PDB file of C-alpha atoms in Angstrom:
ATOM      1  CA  UNK A   1       0.000   0.000   0.000  1.00 67.00           C
ATOM      2  CA  UNK A   2       2.876   2.407   0.700  1.00 62.00           C
ATOM      3  CA  UNK A   3       4.072   2.077  -2.920  1.00 69.00           C
ATOM      4  CA  UNK A   4       0.546   2.614  -4.272  1.00 84.00           C
ATOM      5  CA  UNK A   5      -0.772   5.329  -1.955  1.00 89.00           C
ATOM      6  CA  UNK A   6       1.190   8.344  -3.212  1.00 89.00           C
ATOM      7  CA  UNK A   7      -1.668  10.643  -2.159  1.00 91.00           C
ATOM      8  CA  UNK A   8      -1.477   9.353   1.434  1.00 92.00           C
ATOM      9  CA  UNK A   9      -5.190   8.523   1.417  1.00 94.00           C
ATOM     10  CA  UNK A  10      -4.742   5.686   3.902  1.00 93.00           C
ATOM     11  CA  UNK A  11      -4.281   8.407   6.518  1.00 93.00           C
ATOM     12  CA  UNK A  12      -7.162  10.534   5.212  1.00 93.00           C
ATOM     13  CA  UNK A  13      -9.988   8.057   4.624  1.00 95.00           C
ATOM     14  CA  UNK A  14     -11.650   6.040   7.379  1.00 93.00           C
ATOM     15  CA  UNK A  15     -13.733   2.870   7.670  1.00 93.00           C
ATOM     16  CA  UNK A  16     -16.532   2.796  10.247  1.00 91.00           C
ATOM     17  CA  UNK A  17     -17.912  -0.740   9.829  1.00 86.00           C
ATOM     18  CA  UNK A  18     -21.384   0.496   8.852  1.00 90.00           C
ATOM     19  CA  UNK A  19     -23.685  -1.193   6.328  1.00 88.00           C
ATOM     20  CA  UNK A  20     -22.253  -4.662   6.830  1.00 82.00           C
ATOM     21  CA  UNK A  21     -18.849  -4.055   5.295  1.00 84.00           C
ATOM     22  CA  UNK A  22     -16.437  -6.873   6.108  1.00 89.00           C
ATOM     23  CA  UNK A  23     -13.586  -5.276   8.039  1.00 93.00           C
ATOM     24  CA  UNK A  24     -10.341  -6.234   9.723  1.00 92.00           C
ATOM     25  CA  UNK A  25      -7.764  -4.542  11.893  1.00 93.00           C
ATOM     26  CA  UNK A  26      -4.508  -3.502  10.220  1.00 88.00           C
ATOM     27  CA  UNK A  27      -2.002  -2.163  12.750  1.00 88.00           C
ATOM     28  CA  UNK A  28      -4.764  -0.473  14.720  1.00 89.00           C
ATOM     29  CA  UNK A  29      -6.674   0.893  11.709  1.00 93.00           C
ATOM     30  CA  UNK A  30     -10.023  -0.539  10.621  1.00 94.00           C
ATOM     31  CA  UNK A  31      -9.958  -1.352   6.901  1.00 94.00           C
ATOM     32  CA  UNK A  32     -12.258  -2.961   4.347  1.00 94.00           C
ATOM     33  CA  UNK A  33     -12.134  -3.922   0.696  1.00 91.00           C
ATOM     34  CA  UNK A  34     -14.307  -0.845   0.039  1.00 93.00           C
ATOM     35  CA  UNK A  35     -11.655   1.387   1.565  1.00 95.00           C
ATOM     36  CA  UNK A  36      -8.628  -0.266  -0.048  1.00 93.00           C
ATOM     37  CA  UNK A  37     -10.176  -0.443  -3.522  1.00 94.00           C
ATOM     38  CA  UNK A  38     -11.107   3.235  -3.307  1.00 96.00           C
ATOM     39  CA  UNK A  39      -7.586   4.216  -2.272  1.00 95.00           C
ATOM     40  CA  UNK A  40      -6.058   2.284  -5.187  1.00 95.00           C
ATOM     41  CA  UNK A  41      -8.529   3.718  -7.710  1.00 97.00           C
ATOM     42  CA  UNK A  42      -8.133   7.307  -6.532  1.00 97.00           C
ATOM     43  CA  UNK A  43      -4.340   7.101  -6.581  1.00 95.00           C
ATOM     44  CA  UNK A  44      -4.419   5.747 -10.135  1.00 96.00           C
ATOM     45  CA  UNK A  45      -6.737   8.518 -11.324  1.00 96.00           C
ATOM     46  CA  UNK A  46      -4.808  11.258  -9.529  1.00 94.00           C
ATOM     47  CA  UNK A  47      -1.701  10.428 -11.569  1.00 93.00           C
ATOM     48  CA  UNK A  48      -3.495  11.632 -14.723  1.00 94.00           C
ATOM     49  CA  UNK A  49      -6.582  13.630 -13.756  1.00 93.00           C
ATOM     50  CA  UNK A  50      -6.292  16.721 -11.476  1.00 89.00           C
ATOM     51  CA  UNK A  51      -8.261  15.286  -8.559  1.00 90.00           C
ATOM     52  CA  UNK A  52      -6.206  17.225  -6.019  1.00 87.00           C
ATOM     53  CA  UNK A  53      -5.575  20.424  -7.975  1.00 78.00           C
ATOM     54  CA  UNK A  54      -6.201  23.599  -6.018  1.00 74.00           C
ATOM     55  CA  UNK A  55      -6.623  25.683  -9.166  1.00 75.00           C
ATOM     56  CA  UNK A  56     -10.071  24.489 -10.278  1.00 79.00           C
ATOM     57  CA  UNK A  57     -13.052  22.281  -9.504  1.00 89.00           C
ATOM     58  CA  UNK A  58     -13.933  19.232 -11.574  1.00 94.00           C
ATOM     59  CA  UNK A  59     -17.228  17.353 -11.959  1.00 97.00           C
ATOM     60  CA  UNK A  60     -17.509  13.570 -12.161  1.00 98.00           C
ATOM     61  CA  UNK A  61     -20.059  11.151 -13.627  1.00 98.00           C
ATOM     62  CA  UNK A  62     -20.185   7.627 -12.176  1.00 98.00           C
ATOM     63  CA  UNK A  63     -21.965   5.171 -14.507  1.00 98.00           C
ATOM     64  CA  UNK A  64     -23.215   2.177 -12.533  1.00 96.00           C
ATOM     65  CA  UNK A  65     -22.426   3.870  -9.236  1.00 96.00           C
ATOM     66  CA  UNK A  66     -24.025   1.121  -7.143  1.00 93.00           C
ATOM     67  CA  UNK A  67     -24.639   2.314  -3.600  1.00 94.00           C
ATOM     68  CA  UNK A  68     -22.236   5.271  -3.964  1.00 96.00           C
ATOM     69  CA  UNK A  69     -19.118   4.084  -2.201  1.00 95.00           C
ATOM     70  CA  UNK A  70     -16.647   5.771  -4.620  1.00 97.00           C
ATOM     71  CA  UNK A  71     -18.678   8.999  -4.570  1.00 97.00           C
ATOM     72  CA  UNK A  72     -18.375   9.024  -0.781  1.00 97.00           C
ATOM     73  CA  UNK A  73     -14.645   8.294  -0.840  1.00 97.00           C
ATOM     74  CA  UNK A  74     -13.759  10.743  -3.627  1.00 97.00           C
ATOM     75  CA  UNK A  75     -15.649  13.674  -2.120  1.00 96.00           C
ATOM     76  CA  UNK A  76     -14.054  12.934   1.261  1.00 95.00           C
ATOM     77  CA  UNK A  77     -10.540  12.833  -0.206  1.00 95.00           C
ATOM     78  CA  UNK A  78     -10.706  15.421  -3.002  1.00 93.00           C
ATOM     79  CA  UNK A  79     -11.946  18.870  -1.946  1.00 89.00           C
ATOM     80  CA  UNK A  80     -11.762  20.203  -5.507  1.00 91.00           C
ATOM     81  CA  UNK A  81     -14.342  17.711  -6.831  1.00 94.00           C
ATOM     82  CA  UNK A  82     -17.266  20.048  -7.357  1.00 93.00           C
ATOM     83  CA  UNK A  83     -20.167  17.731  -8.161  1.00 96.00           C
ATOM     84  CA  UNK A  84     -20.202  13.943  -8.310  1.00 98.00           C
ATOM     85  CA  UNK A  85     -23.129  12.566 -10.329  1.00 98.00           C
ATOM     86  CA  UNK A  86     -24.191   8.973  -9.595  1.00 98.00           C
ATOM     87  CA  UNK A  87     -26.379   7.020 -11.997  1.00 97.00           C
ATOM     88  CA  UNK A  88     -27.380   3.395 -12.343  1.00 95.00           C
ATOM     89  CA  UNK A  89     -29.793   1.445 -14.546  1.00 92.00           C
ATOM     90  CA  UNK A  90     -30.926  -0.626 -11.552  1.00 93.00           C
ATOM     91  CA  UNK A  91     -33.675   1.263  -9.635  1.00 93.00           C
ATOM     92  CA  UNK A  92     -32.752  -0.399  -6.351  1.00 95.00           C
ATOM     93  CA  UNK A  93     -29.184   0.893  -6.720  1.00 95.00           C
ATOM     94  CA  UNK A  94     -30.484   4.390  -7.400  1.00 95.00           C
ATOM     95  CA  UNK A  95     -32.541   4.250  -4.199  1.00 96.00           C
ATOM     96  CA  UNK A  96     -29.677   2.843  -2.139  1.00 96.00           C
ATOM     97  CA  UNK A  97     -27.249   5.424  -3.491  1.00 97.00           C
ATOM     98  CA  UNK A  98     -29.585   8.260  -2.504  1.00 97.00           C
ATOM     99  CA  UNK A  99     -30.010   6.784   0.981  1.00 97.00           C
ATOM    100  CA  UNK A 100     -26.316   6.022   1.480  1.00 97.00           C
ATOM    101  CA  UNK A 101     -25.044   9.414   0.321  1.00 98.00           C
ATOM    102  CA  UNK A 102     -27.665  11.176   2.453  1.00 98.00           C
ATOM    103  CA  UNK A 103     -26.479   9.131   5.443  1.00 97.00           C
ATOM    104  CA  UNK A 104     -22.894  10.145   4.655  1.00 96.00           C
ATOM    105  CA  UNK A 105     -24.052  13.780   4.494  1.00 97.00           C
ATOM    106  CA  UNK A 106     -22.465  14.429   1.080  1.00 97.00           C
ATOM    107  CA  UNK A 107     -25.533  15.297  -1.005  1.00 97.00           C
ATOM    108  CA  UNK A 108     -24.307  18.896  -1.195  1.00 96.00           C
ATOM    109  CA  UNK A 109     -21.576  17.618  -3.543  1.00 96.00           C
ATOM    110  CA  UNK A 110     -23.148  14.391  -4.812  1.00 97.00           C
ATOM    111  CA  UNK A 111     -26.274  14.058  -6.930  1.00 97.00           C
ATOM    112  CA  UNK A 112     -28.096  10.818  -7.745  1.00 98.00           C
ATOM    113  CA  UNK A 113     -29.401  10.999 -11.321  1.00 97.00           C
ATOM    114  CA  UNK A 114     -32.138   8.562 -12.438  1.00 95.00           C
ATOM    115  CA  UNK A 115     -31.368   6.972 -15.785  1.00 94.00           C
ATOM    116  CA  UNK A 116     -34.163   8.826 -17.587  1.00 94.00           C
ATOM    117  CA  UNK A 117     -32.641  12.152 -16.477  1.00 95.00           C
ATOM    118  CA  UNK A 118     -29.087  11.486 -17.712  1.00 95.00           C
ATOM    119  CA  UNK A 119     -29.520  13.519 -20.902  1.00 94.00           C
ATOM    120  CA  UNK A 120     -30.030  16.607 -18.727  1.00 95.00           C
ATOM    121  CA  UNK A 121     -26.316  16.441 -17.866  1.00 96.00           C
ATOM    122  CA  UNK A 122     -25.383  17.518 -21.396  1.00 94.00           C
ATOM    123  CA  UNK A 123     -25.391  21.164 -20.345  1.00 94.00           C
ATOM    124  CA  UNK A 124     -23.023  20.572 -17.404  1.00 95.00           C
ATOM    125  CA  UNK A 125     -19.222  20.524 -17.794  1.00 96.00           C
ATOM    126  CA  UNK A 126     -18.049  17.108 -16.604  1.00 97.00           C
ATOM    127  CA  UNK A 127     -14.346  16.240 -16.722  1.00 96.00           C
ATOM    128  CA  UNK A 128     -14.311  12.562 -15.747  1.00 98.00           C
ATOM    129  CA  UNK A 129     -16.590   9.576 -16.382  1.00 98.00           C
ATOM    130  CA  UNK A 130     -16.122   6.449 -14.260  1.00 98.00           C
ATOM    131  CA  UNK A 131     -17.322   2.909 -14.874  1.00 98.00           C
ATOM    132  CA  UNK A 132     -16.353   0.257 -12.325  1.00 97.00           C
ATOM    133  CA  UNK A 133     -17.407  -3.293 -13.223  1.00 96.00           C
ATOM    134  CA  UNK A 134     -20.695  -2.366 -14.879  1.00 96.00           C
ATOM    135  CA  UNK A 135     -20.043  -2.135 -18.646  1.00 97.00           C
ATOM    136  CA  UNK A 136     -19.013  -5.785 -18.486  1.00 96.00           C
ATOM    137  CA  UNK A 137     -22.476  -6.598 -17.082  1.00 95.00           C
ATOM    138  CA  UNK A 138     -24.257  -4.771 -19.934  1.00 96.00           C
ATOM    139  CA  UNK A 139     -25.299  -5.630 -23.463  1.00 97.00           C
ATOM    140  CA  UNK A 140     -23.159  -4.131 -26.198  1.00 97.00           C
ATOM    141  CA  UNK A 141     -25.988  -1.846 -27.320  1.00 97.00           C
ATOM    142  CA  UNK A 142     -26.196  -0.408 -23.802  1.00 97.00           C
ATOM    143  CA  UNK A 143     -22.464   0.314 -23.760  1.00 98.00           C
ATOM    144  CA  UNK A 144     -22.803   1.951 -27.193  1.00 97.00           C
ATOM    145  CA  UNK A 145     -25.635   4.155 -25.882  1.00 97.00           C
ATOM    146  CA  UNK A 146     -23.531   5.294 -22.949  1.00 97.00           C
ATOM    147  CA  UNK A 147     -20.582   6.093 -25.197  1.00 97.00           C
ATOM    148  CA  UNK A 148     -22.873   8.248 -27.329  1.00 96.00           C
ATOM    149  CA  UNK A 149     -23.930  10.100 -24.184  1.00 96.00           C
ATOM    150  CA  UNK A 150     -20.325  10.652 -23.092  1.00 96.00           C
ATOM    151  CA  UNK A 151     -19.571  12.114 -26.520  1.00 94.00           C
ATOM    152  CA  UNK A 152     -22.662  14.338 -26.314  1.00 94.00           C
ATOM    153  CA  UNK A 153     -21.609  15.607 -22.879  1.00 94.00           C
ATOM    154  CA  UNK A 154     -18.024  15.961 -24.209  1.00 94.00           C
ATOM    155  CA  UNK A 155     -16.381  14.352 -21.191  1.00 97.00           C
ATOM    156  CA  UNK A 156     -12.580  14.450 -21.622  1.00 97.00           C
ATOM    157  CA  UNK A 157     -11.603  11.464 -19.441  1.00 98.00           C
ATOM    158  CA  UNK A 158     -13.101   7.963 -19.262  1.00 98.00           C
ATOM    159  CA  UNK A 159     -11.981   5.484 -16.593  1.00 98.00           C
ATOM    160  CA  UNK A 160     -13.050   1.845 -16.875  1.00 98.00           C
ATOM    161  CA  UNK A 161     -12.262  -0.848 -14.314  1.00 98.00           C
ATOM    162  CA  UNK A 162     -13.027  -4.413 -15.314  1.00 97.00           C
ATOM    163  CA  UNK A 163     -12.145  -8.028 -14.630  1.00 94.00           C
ATOM    164  CA  UNK A 164     -13.434  -9.206 -18.043  1.00 95.00           C
ATOM    165  CA  UNK A 165     -11.460  -6.924 -20.340  1.00 96.00           C
ATOM    166  CA  UNK A 166     -13.348  -4.463 -22.513  1.00 98.00           C
ATOM    167  CA  UNK A 167     -16.167  -6.888 -23.245  1.00 97.00           C
ATOM    168  CA  UNK A 168     -19.936  -6.682 -22.950  1.00 97.00           C
ATOM    169  CA  UNK A 169     -22.220  -9.523 -21.871  1.00 96.00           C
ATOM    170  CA  UNK A 170     -24.410 -10.303 -24.870  1.00 96.00           C
ATOM    171  CA  UNK A 171     -25.871 -13.642 -23.854  1.00 91.00           C
ATOM    172  CA  UNK A 172     -25.116 -16.691 -21.757  1.00 90.00           C
ATOM    173  CA  UNK A 173     -21.398 -17.308 -22.196  1.00 89.00           C
ATOM    174  CA  UNK A 174     -21.197 -14.699 -24.981  1.00 96.00           C
ATOM    175  CA  UNK A 175     -18.874 -11.709 -24.599  1.00 97.00           C
ATOM    176  CA  UNK A 176     -18.067  -9.138 -27.283  1.00 97.00           C
ATOM    177  CA  UNK A 177     -15.226  -6.640 -27.348  1.00 97.00           C
ATOM    178  CA  UNK A 178     -16.325  -2.988 -27.264  1.00 97.00           C
ATOM    179  CA  UNK A 179     -12.946  -1.243 -27.460  1.00 97.00           C
ATOM    180  CA  UNK A 180     -13.630  -0.316 -31.097  1.00 97.00           C
ATOM    181  CA  UNK A 181     -16.848   1.396 -29.985  1.00 97.00           C
ATOM    182  CA  UNK A 182     -14.858   3.425 -27.464  1.00 98.00           C
ATOM    183  CA  UNK A 183     -12.431   4.552 -30.158  1.00 97.00           C
ATOM    184  CA  UNK A 184     -15.272   5.347 -32.576  1.00 96.00           C
ATOM    185  CA  UNK A 185     -16.691   7.618 -29.862  1.00 96.00           C
ATOM    186  CA  UNK A 186     -13.533   9.707 -29.962  1.00 96.00           C
ATOM    187  CA  UNK A 187     -11.528   8.226 -27.091  1.00 97.00           C
ATOM    188  CA  UNK A 188      -7.995   6.854 -27.217  1.00 98.00           C
ATOM    189  CA  UNK A 189      -6.305   4.715 -24.599  1.00 98.00           C
ATOM    190  CA  UNK A 190      -3.825   6.645 -22.458  1.00 97.00           C
ATOM    191  CA  UNK A 191      -2.858   3.947 -19.980  1.00 97.00           C
ATOM    192  CA  UNK A 192      -3.772   0.394 -19.039  1.00 97.00           C
ATOM    193  CA  UNK A 193      -2.516  -1.284 -15.885  1.00 96.00           C
ATOM    194  CA  UNK A 194      -3.556  -3.949 -13.383  1.00 95.00           C
ATOM    195  CA  UNK A 195      -5.120  -2.860 -10.114  1.00 93.00           C
ATOM    196  CA  UNK A 196      -2.226  -4.431  -8.223  1.00 88.00           C
ATOM    197  CA  UNK A 197       0.415  -2.826 -10.443  1.00 85.00           C
ATOM    198  CA  UNK A 198       2.973  -2.516  -7.629  1.00 76.00           C
ATOM    199  CA  UNK A 199       2.930  -6.189  -6.580  1.00 76.00           C
ATOM    200  CA  UNK A 200       3.507  -9.244  -8.747  1.00 78.00           C
ATOM    201  CA  UNK A 201       2.414 -11.501  -5.877  1.00 78.00           C
ATOM    202  CA  UNK A 202      -0.951  -9.739  -5.638  1.00 77.00           C
ATOM    203  CA  UNK A 203      -1.354  -9.813  -9.422  1.00 78.00           C
ATOM    204  CA  UNK A 204      -0.851 -13.570  -9.321  1.00 75.00           C
ATOM    205  CA  UNK A 205      -2.651 -14.444  -6.097  1.00 70.00           C
ATOM    206  CA  UNK A 206      -4.524 -11.404  -4.744  1.00 76.00           C
ATOM    207  CA  UNK A 207      -8.284 -11.347  -4.253  1.00 76.00           C
ATOM    208  CA  UNK A 208     -10.462  -9.509  -6.782  1.00 81.00           C
ATOM    209  CA  UNK A 209      -7.832  -8.547  -9.368  1.00 87.00           C
ATOM    210  CA  UNK A 210      -8.953  -6.208 -12.130  1.00 94.00           C
ATOM    211  CA  UNK A 211      -7.603  -4.022 -14.915  1.00 96.00           C
ATOM    212  CA  UNK A 212      -7.631  -0.221 -15.140  1.00 98.00           C
ATOM    213  CA  UNK A 213      -8.174   1.549 -18.470  1.00 98.00           C
ATOM    214  CA  UNK A 214      -7.976   5.326 -18.827  1.00 98.00           C
ATOM    215  CA  UNK A 215      -9.107   6.948 -22.072  1.00 98.00           C
ATOM    216  CA  UNK A 216      -8.783  10.540 -23.227  1.00 98.00           C
ATOM    217  CA  UNK A 217     -11.193  12.185 -25.667  1.00 96.00           C
ATOM    218  CA  UNK A 218      -9.382  13.422 -28.764  1.00 91.00           C
TER     219      UNK A 218
END
């Protein structure tokens, strides 16, 4: 973690054992997978996107935000994140995200956007779109629709985290590559690296390995 956590987020972010998160004690600090994954993701993004810049605010769109854990962590760690928009195609996730972020008292900087209201974001400057493990759960046509929206909003950065490569789920046992669709939408790959980039042992044997892809709109 010391090699990965250049932003020193392990000292900034806290775990409180709420909502059934599985936790363990690490040298007197309570940690969870939620916390550690967030620290790794934020450090990766901060190397390319100005998450900690003091010169300007940035807005973020989280596609498939789930219950809002990364929204909570990013707004806690990055004071220059102006507005973090959470959206999800699953109504239950939309409800849970609204409840969770209200509980965390971050709705002044986070907004939960129902799927049928996403097009209203086209008038808002958004610098970063995030997709963590949800494009790989979608049909290819759904991914294509989202890429059209990102182009319409003109979002410069696109971060995708996946454990199935850049593939959509188009039937039982059927996966199709959507990287070409990303490039057709005006994005080019800037960097690709494993989540556990600093440790070969974790890449080989660690729990929940995944791959990070960061694209820039040309």
